[in-house]
């Protein structure tokens, strides 16, 4: 699939309460998009819709060659197979690192490709070592999560997601659970992957990262995209008053 993402008129509600209202979003291959907005505005729900963890009420999501529409009427088997393809193409990293505590780093990273995708163990281990090297953990492959710092665990979680060779990576507040001194080492990995040309969508409150690293910033307010701008414009002259207020409260 090409990495082009397009979201059209996406609507999602929980128990009748709208959480995403007509979200439209286009992402070009290799872009780094930062999504910001106040707590509860729908950021996590949007990411979860994009990797099929959450079904939606109306609208359309195209992630490369995979299209998801409101599922009503389509055969469940067909939907499931599209969701499976989608999850292979889209990697996701959460705030909590979710590494298995009883597995070493390399076991954590190789588990899904070997068990789910039937990747040969030796190939998986070679690829895992390469990726763990890339995220600066080449000398920690036999450590258990409890022996690693939060930043190291999160970098391990990124390596784990990269094992499936995703075309797109989604991050939901990847540094929010980290000690401030460890935030940068994780942001650094996303910058590096950006240089490699990976398409990435990052929900974060790290405003300096948003300003320096993002190609575009999306500001969500109560489930609506109210600002979609380059970082320069977003931080100097946002047109929506809610975005202005949010930026003021952060800077
Ligand atoms: P954000 O990530 O921007 O903080 P979320 O996407 O997590 O926002 O949540 C948006 C809104 O949807 C919130 O009001 C939240 O309470 C509600 N919500 C999220 N997930 C669920 C769920 N599974 N069931 C019911 N309401 C939910
Ligand atoms: Mg959230």
PDB file of C-alpha atoms and ligand atoms in Angstrom:
ATOM      1  CA  UNK A   1       0.000   0.000   0.000  1.00  0.00           C
ATOM      2  CA  UNK A   2       1.162   3.527  -0.558  1.00  0.00           C
ATOM      3  CA  UNK A   3       1.276   5.399   2.707  1.00  0.00           C
ATOM      4  CA  UNK A   4      -1.245   7.965   1.687  1.00  0.00           C
ATOM      5  CA  UNK A   5      -3.978   8.285   4.282  1.00  0.00           C
ATOM      6  CA  UNK A   6      -7.301   9.909   3.773  1.00  0.00           C
ATOM      7  CA  UNK A   7     -10.090  10.283   6.262  1.00  0.00           C
ATOM      8  CA  UNK A   8     -13.429  11.590   5.079  1.00  0.00           C
ATOM      9  CA  UNK A   9     -16.277  12.817   7.235  1.00  0.00           C
ATOM     10  CA  UNK A  10     -15.465  10.438  10.030  1.00  0.00           C
ATOM     11  CA  UNK A  11     -18.093  10.366  12.759  1.00  0.00           C
ATOM     12  CA  UNK A  12     -18.034   8.317  15.920  1.00  0.00           C
ATOM     13  CA  UNK A  13     -20.121   8.452  19.033  1.00  0.00           C
ATOM     14  CA  UNK A  14     -20.168   6.553  22.279  1.00  0.00           C
ATOM     15  CA  UNK A  15     -23.619   5.868  23.709  1.00  0.00           C
ATOM     16  CA  UNK A  16     -25.111   8.631  21.594  1.00  0.00           C
ATOM     17  CA  UNK A  17     -22.500  11.209  22.548  1.00  0.00           C
ATOM     18  CA  UNK A  18     -20.527  12.389  19.513  1.00  0.00           C
ATOM     19  CA  UNK A  19     -16.784  12.036  20.001  1.00  0.00           C
ATOM     20  CA  UNK A  20     -15.554  12.574  16.427  1.00  0.00           C
ATOM     21  CA  UNK A  21     -17.517  15.011  14.280  1.00  0.00           C
ATOM     22  CA  UNK A  22     -16.911  14.965  10.559  1.00  0.00           C
ATOM     23  CA  UNK A  23     -13.175  14.573  10.773  1.00  0.00           C
ATOM     24  CA  UNK A  24     -11.368  15.103   7.468  1.00  0.00           C
ATOM     25  CA  UNK A  25      -7.669  14.496   7.245  1.00  0.00           C
ATOM     26  CA  UNK A  26      -5.168  13.828   4.484  1.00  0.00           C
ATOM     27  CA  UNK A  27      -1.683  12.554   5.195  1.00  0.00           C
ATOM     28  CA  UNK A  28       0.949  12.221   2.506  1.00  0.00           C
ATOM     29  CA  UNK A  29       3.588   9.524   2.477  1.00  0.00           C
ATOM     30  CA  UNK A  30       6.545  10.357   4.745  1.00  0.00           C
ATOM     31  CA  UNK A  31       4.753  13.138   6.584  1.00  0.00           C
ATOM     32  CA  UNK A  32       5.035  13.517  10.324  1.00  0.00           C
ATOM     33  CA  UNK A  33       1.709  14.762  11.647  1.00  0.00           C
ATOM     34  CA  UNK A  34       1.227  15.873  15.232  1.00  0.00           C
ATOM     35  CA  UNK A  35      -2.263  15.801  16.699  1.00  0.00           C
ATOM     36  CA  UNK A  36      -2.880  17.955  19.720  1.00  0.00           C
ATOM     37  CA  UNK A  37      -5.898  19.039  21.696  1.00  0.00           C
ATOM     38  CA  UNK A  38      -7.320  19.066  25.205  1.00  0.00           C
ATOM     39  CA  UNK A  39      -7.988  15.875  27.104  1.00  0.00           C
ATOM     40  CA  UNK A  40     -11.181  14.155  25.971  1.00  0.00           C
ATOM     41  CA  UNK A  41     -11.304  15.827  22.535  1.00  0.00           C
ATOM     42  CA  UNK A  42     -11.097  12.476  20.709  1.00  0.00           C
ATOM     43  CA  UNK A  43      -7.401  12.064  19.876  1.00  0.00           C
ATOM     44  CA  UNK A  44      -7.127   8.463  21.066  1.00  0.00           C
ATOM     45  CA  UNK A  45     -10.428   7.536  19.461  1.00  0.00           C
ATOM     46  CA  UNK A  46      -9.230   8.928  16.123  1.00  0.00           C
ATOM     47  CA  UNK A  47      -6.024   6.873  16.261  1.00  0.00           C
ATOM     48  CA  UNK A  48      -7.966   3.792  17.323  1.00  0.00           C
ATOM     49  CA  UNK A  49     -10.301   4.181  14.343  1.00  0.00           C
ATOM     50  CA  UNK A  50      -7.261   4.452  12.086  1.00  0.00           C
ATOM     51  CA  UNK A  51      -5.918   1.067  13.066  1.00  0.00           C
ATOM     52  CA  UNK A  52      -9.254  -0.660  13.324  1.00  0.00           C
ATOM     53  CA  UNK A  53      -9.380  -0.955  17.110  1.00  0.00           C
ATOM     54  CA  UNK A  54     -12.576   1.065  17.045  1.00  0.00           C
ATOM     55  CA  UNK A  55     -15.382   0.933  14.492  1.00  0.00           C
ATOM     56  CA  UNK A  56     -17.066   4.175  13.529  1.00  0.00           C
ATOM     57  CA  UNK A  57     -20.574   5.397  12.706  1.00  0.00           C
ATOM     58  CA  UNK A  58     -20.089   7.006   9.315  1.00  0.00           C
ATOM     59  CA  UNK A  59     -17.435   8.258   6.964  1.00  0.00           C
ATOM     60  CA  UNK A  60     -14.478   6.561   5.406  1.00  0.00           C
ATOM     61  CA  UNK A  61     -10.879   5.817   6.236  1.00  0.00           C
ATOM     62  CA  UNK A  62      -8.360   4.917   3.530  1.00  0.00           C
ATOM     63  CA  UNK A  63      -4.999   3.745   4.730  1.00  0.00           C
ATOM     64  CA  UNK A  64      -3.149   3.110   1.490  1.00  0.00           C
ATOM     65  CA  UNK A  65      -4.973   0.353  -0.324  1.00  0.00           C
ATOM     66  CA  UNK A  66      -7.206  -0.552   2.605  1.00  0.00           C
ATOM     67  CA  UNK A  67     -10.536   1.183   2.891  1.00  0.00           C
ATOM     68  CA  UNK A  68     -12.768   1.038   5.925  1.00  0.00           C
ATOM     69  CA  UNK A  69     -16.294   2.290   5.765  1.00  0.00           C
ATOM     70  CA  UNK A  70     -19.145   1.991   8.125  1.00  0.00           C
ATOM     71  CA  UNK A  71     -19.333  -1.788   8.388  1.00  0.00           C
ATOM     72  CA  UNK A  72     -23.101  -2.178   8.135  1.00  0.00           C
ATOM     73  CA  UNK A  73     -24.045  -4.349   5.193  1.00  0.00           C
ATOM     74  CA  UNK A  74     -20.559  -5.626   4.461  1.00  0.00           C
ATOM     75  CA  UNK A  75     -19.772  -9.206   5.297  1.00  0.00           C
ATOM     76  CA  UNK A  76     -18.062  -9.658   8.630  1.00  0.00           C
ATOM     77  CA  UNK A  77     -15.472 -12.030   7.176  1.00  0.00           C
ATOM     78  CA  UNK A  78     -14.471  -9.410   4.637  1.00  0.00           C
ATOM     79  CA  UNK A  79     -14.242  -6.743   7.325  1.00  0.00           C
ATOM     80  CA  UNK A  80     -12.124  -8.977   9.514  1.00  0.00           C
ATOM     81  CA  UNK A  81      -9.687  -9.685   6.738  1.00  0.00           C
ATOM     82  CA  UNK A  82      -9.356  -5.951   6.011  1.00  0.00           C
ATOM     83  CA  UNK A  83      -8.834  -5.246   9.696  1.00  0.00           C
ATOM     84  CA  UNK A  84      -6.096  -7.867   9.794  1.00  0.00           C
ATOM     85  CA  UNK A  85      -4.320  -6.350   6.794  1.00  0.00           C
ATOM     86  CA  UNK A  86      -4.724  -2.911   8.307  1.00  0.00           C
ATOM     87  CA  UNK A  87      -3.121  -3.942  11.586  1.00  0.00           C
ATOM     88  CA  UNK A  88      -0.162  -5.354   9.746  1.00  0.00           C
ATOM     89  CA  UNK A  89       0.336  -2.135   7.820  1.00  0.00           C
ATOM     90  CA  UNK A  90      -0.191   0.183  10.759  1.00  0.00           C
ATOM     91  CA  UNK A  91       1.995   0.056  13.863  1.00  0.00           C
ATOM     92  CA  UNK A  92       0.757   1.557  17.091  1.00  0.00           C
ATOM     93  CA  UNK A  93       2.591   2.686  20.207  1.00  0.00           C
ATOM     94  CA  UNK A  94       0.738   3.534  23.396  1.00  0.00           C
ATOM     95  CA  UNK A  95       1.500   5.625  26.449  1.00  0.00           C
ATOM     96  CA  UNK A  96       2.027   2.499  28.534  1.00  0.00           C
ATOM     97  CA  UNK A  97       4.659   0.369  26.914  1.00  0.00           C
ATOM     98  CA  UNK A  98       2.852  -2.957  27.276  1.00  0.00           C
ATOM     99  CA  UNK A  99       5.930  -5.142  27.025  1.00  0.00           C
ATOM    100  CA  UNK A 100       5.429  -8.628  28.437  1.00  0.00           C
ATOM    101  CA  UNK A 101       7.178  -8.621  31.832  1.00  0.00           C
ATOM    102  CA  UNK A 102       8.168 -12.287  31.666  1.00  0.00           C
ATOM    103  CA  UNK A 103       9.908 -11.974  28.287  1.00  0.00           C
ATOM    104  CA  UNK A 104      13.262 -10.415  27.509  1.00  0.00           C
ATOM    105  CA  UNK A 105      13.429  -7.494  25.141  1.00  0.00           C
ATOM    106  CA  UNK A 106      14.300  -9.597  22.130  1.00  0.00           C
ATOM    107  CA  UNK A 107      11.619 -12.144  23.014  1.00  0.00           C
ATOM    108  CA  UNK A 108       9.089  -9.308  23.268  1.00  0.00           C
ATOM    109  CA  UNK A 109      10.088  -7.945  19.895  1.00  0.00           C
ATOM    110  CA  UNK A 110      10.103 -11.280  18.041  1.00  0.00           C
ATOM    111  CA  UNK A 111       6.976 -12.799  19.581  1.00  0.00           C
ATOM    112  CA  UNK A 112       4.251 -11.462  17.269  1.00  0.00           C
ATOM    113  CA  UNK A 113       6.133 -11.893  13.980  1.00  0.00           C
ATOM    114  CA  UNK A 114       7.013 -15.493  14.870  1.00  0.00           C
ATOM    115  CA  UNK A 115       3.693 -16.519  16.421  1.00  0.00           C
ATOM    116  CA  UNK A 116       1.245 -14.477  14.330  1.00  0.00           C
ATOM    117  CA  UNK A 117       3.011 -14.099  11.014  1.00  0.00           C
ATOM    118  CA  UNK A 118       4.956 -17.345  11.090  1.00  0.00           C
ATOM    119  CA  UNK A 119       8.249 -15.564  10.520  1.00  0.00           C
ATOM    120  CA  UNK A 120      11.217 -17.860  10.804  1.00  0.00           C
ATOM    121  CA  UNK A 121      12.806 -17.405  14.265  1.00  0.00           C
ATOM    122  CA  UNK A 122      16.299 -16.754  12.993  1.00  0.00           C
ATOM    123  CA  UNK A 123      15.111 -14.131  10.496  1.00  0.00           C
ATOM    124  CA  UNK A 124      13.004 -12.536  13.241  1.00  0.00           C
ATOM    125  CA  UNK A 125      15.967 -12.385  15.610  1.00  0.00           C
ATOM    126  CA  UNK A 126      18.198 -10.808  13.000  1.00  0.00           C
ATOM    127  CA  UNK A 127      15.609  -8.212  12.179  1.00  0.00           C
ATOM    128  CA  UNK A 128      14.932  -7.590  15.889  1.00  0.00           C
ATOM    129  CA  UNK A 129      18.617  -7.008  16.582  1.00  0.00           C
ATOM    130  CA  UNK A 130      18.814  -4.553  13.721  1.00  0.00           C
ATOM    131  CA  UNK A 131      15.782  -2.626  14.993  1.00  0.00           C
ATOM    132  CA  UNK A 132      16.894  -2.717  18.619  1.00  0.00           C
ATOM    133  CA  UNK A 133      20.225  -1.327  17.467  1.00  0.00           C
ATOM    134  CA  UNK A 134      18.411   1.412  15.639  1.00  0.00           C
ATOM    135  CA  UNK A 135      16.544   2.472  18.784  1.00  0.00           C
ATOM    136  CA  UNK A 136      19.776   2.353  20.793  1.00  0.00           C
ATOM    137  CA  UNK A 137      19.110  -0.899  22.651  1.00  0.00           C
ATOM    138  CA  UNK A 138      21.548  -3.188  20.894  1.00  0.00           C
ATOM    139  CA  UNK A 139      23.270  -3.914  24.209  1.00  0.00           C
ATOM    140  CA  UNK A 140      20.032  -4.616  26.103  1.00  0.00           C
ATOM    141  CA  UNK A 141      18.413  -7.362  24.068  1.00  0.00           C
ATOM    142  CA  UNK A 142      18.477  -9.931  26.883  1.00  0.00           C
ATOM    143  CA  UNK A 143      17.150  -7.580  29.551  1.00  0.00           C
ATOM    144  CA  UNK A 144      13.687  -7.930  31.039  1.00  0.00           C
ATOM    145  CA  UNK A 145      11.388  -4.872  30.990  1.00  0.00           C
ATOM    146  CA  UNK A 146      11.820  -4.438  34.763  1.00  0.00           C
ATOM    147  CA  UNK A 147      15.554  -3.986  34.166  1.00  0.00           C
ATOM    148  CA  UNK A 148      14.976  -1.151  31.697  1.00  0.00           C
ATOM    149  CA  UNK A 149      14.072   2.513  32.179  1.00  0.00           C
ATOM    150  CA  UNK A 150      10.722   3.778  30.914  1.00  0.00           C
ATOM    151  CA  UNK A 151      12.430   5.422  27.959  1.00  0.00           C
ATOM    152  CA  UNK A 152      14.187   2.184  27.079  1.00  0.00           C
ATOM    153  CA  UNK A 153      10.939   0.240  27.384  1.00  0.00           C
ATOM    154  CA  UNK A 154       9.173   2.683  25.104  1.00  0.00           C
ATOM    155  CA  UNK A 155      11.990   2.493  22.558  1.00  0.00           C
ATOM    156  CA  UNK A 156      11.636  -1.294  22.779  1.00  0.00           C
ATOM    157  CA  UNK A 157       7.903  -0.958  22.137  1.00  0.00           C
ATOM    158  CA  UNK A 158       8.667   1.113  19.034  1.00  0.00           C
ATOM    159  CA  UNK A 159      11.094  -1.567  17.809  1.00  0.00           C
ATOM    160  CA  UNK A 160       8.406  -4.166  18.425  1.00  0.00           C
ATOM    161  CA  UNK A 161       5.903  -2.231  16.299  1.00  0.00           C
ATOM    162  CA  UNK A 162       8.494  -1.800  13.540  1.00  0.00           C
ATOM    163  CA  UNK A 163       9.009  -5.565  13.288  1.00  0.00           C
ATOM    164  CA  UNK A 164       5.911  -5.859  11.098  1.00  0.00           C
ATOM    165  CA  UNK A 165       7.419  -3.324   8.647  1.00  0.00           C
ATOM    166  CA  UNK A 166       4.431  -0.981   8.986  1.00  0.00           C
ATOM    167  CA  UNK A 167       3.863   1.733   6.381  1.00  0.00           C
ATOM    168  CA  UNK A 168       2.420   3.998   9.033  1.00  0.00           C
ATOM    169  CA  UNK A 169       3.139   4.405  12.724  1.00  0.00           C
ATOM    170  CA  UNK A 170       0.607   5.843  15.151  1.00  0.00           C
ATOM    171  CA  UNK A 171       1.685   7.007  18.595  1.00  0.00           C
ATOM    172  CA  UNK A 172      -0.723   7.833  21.402  1.00  0.00           C
ATOM    173  CA  UNK A 173       1.073  10.108  23.884  1.00  0.00           C
ATOM    174  CA  UNK A 174       4.234   8.003  23.693  1.00  0.00           C
ATOM    175  CA  UNK A 175       6.147  10.114  26.212  1.00  0.00           C
ATOM    176  CA  UNK A 176       3.401  11.024  28.674  1.00  0.00           C
ATOM    177  CA  UNK A 177       4.269   8.275  31.159  1.00  0.00           C
ATOM    178  CA  UNK A 178       7.983   9.080  31.106  1.00  0.00           C
ATOM    179  CA  UNK A 179      10.198  10.905  33.507  1.00  0.00           C
ATOM    180  CA  UNK A 180      10.951  14.269  31.823  1.00  0.00           C
ATOM    181  CA  UNK A 181      14.635  13.367  31.485  1.00  0.00           C
ATOM    182  CA  UNK A 182      13.700  10.371  29.303  1.00  0.00           C
ATOM    183  CA  UNK A 183      11.277  12.105  26.944  1.00  0.00           C
ATOM    184  CA  UNK A 184      13.885  13.234  24.446  1.00  0.00           C
ATOM    185  CA  UNK A 185      15.350   9.819  23.750  1.00  0.00           C
ATOM    186  CA  UNK A 186      11.934   8.663  22.553  1.00  0.00           C
ATOM    187  CA  UNK A 187      11.242  11.819  20.506  1.00  0.00           C
ATOM    188  CA  UNK A 188      14.658  11.337  18.939  1.00  0.00           C
ATOM    189  CA  UNK A 189      13.601   7.933  17.587  1.00  0.00           C
ATOM    190  CA  UNK A 190      10.562   9.442  15.880  1.00  0.00           C
ATOM    191  CA  UNK A 191      12.777  12.115  14.301  1.00  0.00           C
ATOM    192  CA  UNK A 192      15.100   9.411  13.051  1.00  0.00           C
ATOM    193  CA  UNK A 193      12.234   7.395  11.562  1.00  0.00           C
ATOM    194  CA  UNK A 194      11.009  10.596   9.935  1.00  0.00           C
ATOM    195  CA  UNK A 195      14.394  10.984   8.252  1.00  0.00           C
ATOM    196  CA  UNK A 196      13.987   7.417   6.983  1.00  0.00           C
ATOM    197  CA  UNK A 197      10.723   8.512   5.363  1.00  0.00           C
ATOM    198  CA  UNK A 198       8.267   6.628   7.547  1.00  0.00           C
ATOM    199  CA  UNK A 199       4.770   8.105   7.736  1.00  0.00           C
ATOM    200  CA  UNK A 200       3.970   8.911  11.365  1.00  0.00           C
ATOM    201  CA  UNK A 201       1.045  10.350  13.271  1.00  0.00           C
ATOM    202  CA  UNK A 202       1.816  11.397  16.810  1.00  0.00           C
ATOM    203  CA  UNK A 203      -0.568  12.478  19.543  1.00  0.00           C
ATOM    204  CA  UNK A 204       1.557  14.415  21.987  1.00  0.00           C
ATOM    205  CA  UNK A 205       1.723  17.393  24.320  1.00  0.00           C
ATOM    206  CA  UNK A 206       5.395  17.975  23.526  1.00  0.00           C
ATOM    207  CA  UNK A 207       5.057  21.364  21.912  1.00  0.00           C
ATOM    208  CA  UNK A 208       8.706  21.844  21.082  1.00  0.00           C
ATOM    209  CA  UNK A 209       8.728  18.515  19.255  1.00  0.00           C
ATOM    210  CA  UNK A 210       5.529  19.524  17.431  1.00  0.00           C
ATOM    211  CA  UNK A 211       7.108  22.787  16.400  1.00  0.00           C
ATOM    212  CA  UNK A 212      10.474  21.380  15.287  1.00  0.00           C
ATOM    213  CA  UNK A 213       9.568  18.007  13.869  1.00  0.00           C
ATOM    214  CA  UNK A 214       6.016  18.089  12.516  1.00  0.00           C
ATOM    215  CA  UNK A 215       5.183  18.735   8.898  1.00  0.00           C
ATOM    216  CA  UNK A 216       1.663  19.623   9.983  1.00  0.00           C
ATOM    217  CA  UNK A 217      -0.238  20.059  13.196  1.00  0.00           C
ATOM    218  CA  UNK A 218      -3.835  19.034  13.621  1.00  0.00           C
ATOM    219  CA  UNK A 219      -5.726  20.595  16.488  1.00  0.00           C
ATOM    220  CA  UNK A 220      -8.806  18.745  17.666  1.00  0.00           C
ATOM    221  CA  UNK A 221     -11.477  20.353  19.776  1.00  0.00           C
ATOM    222  CA  UNK A 222     -14.509  18.376  20.903  1.00  0.00           C
ATOM    223  CA  UNK A 223     -14.051  15.876  18.117  1.00  0.00           C
ATOM    224  CA  UNK A 224     -13.585  18.436  15.353  1.00  0.00           C
ATOM    225  CA  UNK A 225     -10.473  19.363  13.425  1.00  0.00           C
ATOM    226  CA  UNK A 226     -10.447  23.114  13.989  1.00  0.00           C
ATOM    227  CA  UNK A 227      -6.901  23.758  12.817  1.00  0.00           C
ATOM    228  CA  UNK A 228      -4.719  21.990  10.265  1.00  0.00           C
ATOM    229  CA  UNK A 229      -1.570  23.977   9.616  1.00  0.00           C
ATOM    230  CA  UNK A 230       2.187  23.892   9.315  1.00  0.00           C
ATOM    231  CA  UNK A 231       3.959  24.372  12.658  1.00  0.00           C
ATOM    232  CA  UNK A 232       5.074  27.898  11.871  1.00  0.00           C
ATOM    233  CA  UNK A 233       1.545  29.083  11.145  1.00  0.00           C
ATOM    234  CA  UNK A 234       0.039  27.008  13.906  1.00  0.00           C
ATOM    235  CA  UNK A 235       2.217  28.477  16.631  1.00  0.00           C
ATOM    236  CA  UNK A 236       2.393  32.063  15.404  1.00  0.00           C
ATOM    237  CA  UNK A 237      -1.063  32.729  13.987  1.00  0.00           C
ATOM    238  CA  UNK A 238      -3.603  29.992  14.646  1.00  0.00           C
ATOM    239  CA  UNK A 239      -6.946  31.073  13.263  1.00  0.00           C
ATOM    240  CA  UNK A 240      -9.169  29.256  15.730  1.00  0.00           C
ATOM    241  CA  UNK A 241      -9.548  30.876  19.164  1.00  0.00           C
ATOM    242  CA  UNK A 242      -9.568  27.455  20.875  1.00  0.00           C
ATOM    243  CA  UNK A 243      -6.201  26.631  19.352  1.00  0.00           C
ATOM    244  CA  UNK A 244      -4.887  30.063  20.391  1.00  0.00           C
ATOM    245  CA  UNK A 245      -6.013  29.504  23.945  1.00  0.00           C
ATOM    246  CA  UNK A 246      -4.517  26.017  24.052  1.00  0.00           C
ATOM    247  CA  UNK A 247      -1.154  27.223  22.795  1.00  0.00           C
ATOM    248  CA  UNK A 248      -1.170  30.086  25.296  1.00  0.00           C
ATOM    249  CA  UNK A 249      -1.771  27.653  28.145  1.00  0.00           C
ATOM    250  CA  UNK A 250       1.169  25.525  27.037  1.00  0.00           C
ATOM    251  CA  UNK A 251       3.839  28.103  26.257  1.00  0.00           C
TER     252      UNK A 251
HETATM  253  P1  LIG B   1      -8.419  12.068  24.176  1.00  0.00           P
HETATM  254  O1  LIG B   1      -7.536  10.953  23.741  1.00  0.00           O
HETATM  255  O2  LIG B   1      -8.358  13.270  23.294  1.00  0.00           O
HETATM  256  O3  LIG B   1      -8.221  12.442  25.600  1.00  0.00           O
HETATM  257  P2  LIG B   1     -10.528  10.097  23.852  1.00  0.00           P
HETATM  258  O4  LIG B   1     -10.542   9.776  22.408  1.00  0.00           O
HETATM  259  O5  LIG B   1      -9.880   9.125  24.756  1.00  0.00           O
HETATM  260  O6  LIG B   1      -9.934  11.567  24.051  1.00  0.00           O
HETATM  261  O7  LIG B   1     -12.002  10.283  24.345  1.00  0.00           O
HETATM  262  C1  LIG B   1     -12.926  11.149  23.721  1.00  0.00           C
HETATM  263  C2  LIG B   1     -14.266  11.052  24.436  1.00  0.00           C
HETATM  264  O8  LIG B   1     -14.815   9.767  24.224  1.00  0.00           O
HETATM  265  C3  LIG B   1     -14.181  11.239  25.930  1.00  0.00           C
HETATM  266  O9  LIG B   1     -15.301  11.958  26.332  1.00  0.00           O
HETATM  267  C4  LIG B   1     -14.210   9.839  26.450  1.00  0.00           C
HETATM  268  O10 LIG B   1     -14.773   9.801  27.732  1.00  0.00           O
HETATM  269  C5  LIG B   1     -15.093   9.138  25.454  1.00  0.00           C
HETATM  270  N1  LIG B   1     -14.748   7.705  25.295  1.00  0.00           N
HETATM  271  C6  LIG B   1     -13.573   7.206  24.857  1.00  0.00           C
HETATM  272  N2  LIG B   1     -13.604   5.860  24.789  1.00  0.00           N
HETATM  273  C7  LIG B   1     -14.832   5.495  25.203  1.00  0.00           C
HETATM  274  C8  LIG B   1     -15.514   4.228  25.366  1.00  0.00           C
HETATM  275  N3  LIG B   1     -14.900   3.073  25.057  1.00  0.00           N
HETATM  276  N4  LIG B   1     -16.784   4.263  25.811  1.00  0.00           N
HETATM  277  C9  LIG B   1     -17.412   5.399  26.093  1.00  0.00           C
HETATM  278  N5  LIG B   1     -16.852   6.625  25.962  1.00  0.00           N
HETATM  279  C10 LIG B   1     -15.580   6.680  25.530  1.00  0.00           C
HETATM  280 MG1  LIG B   2      -6.009   9.965  24.681  1.00  0.00          MG
END
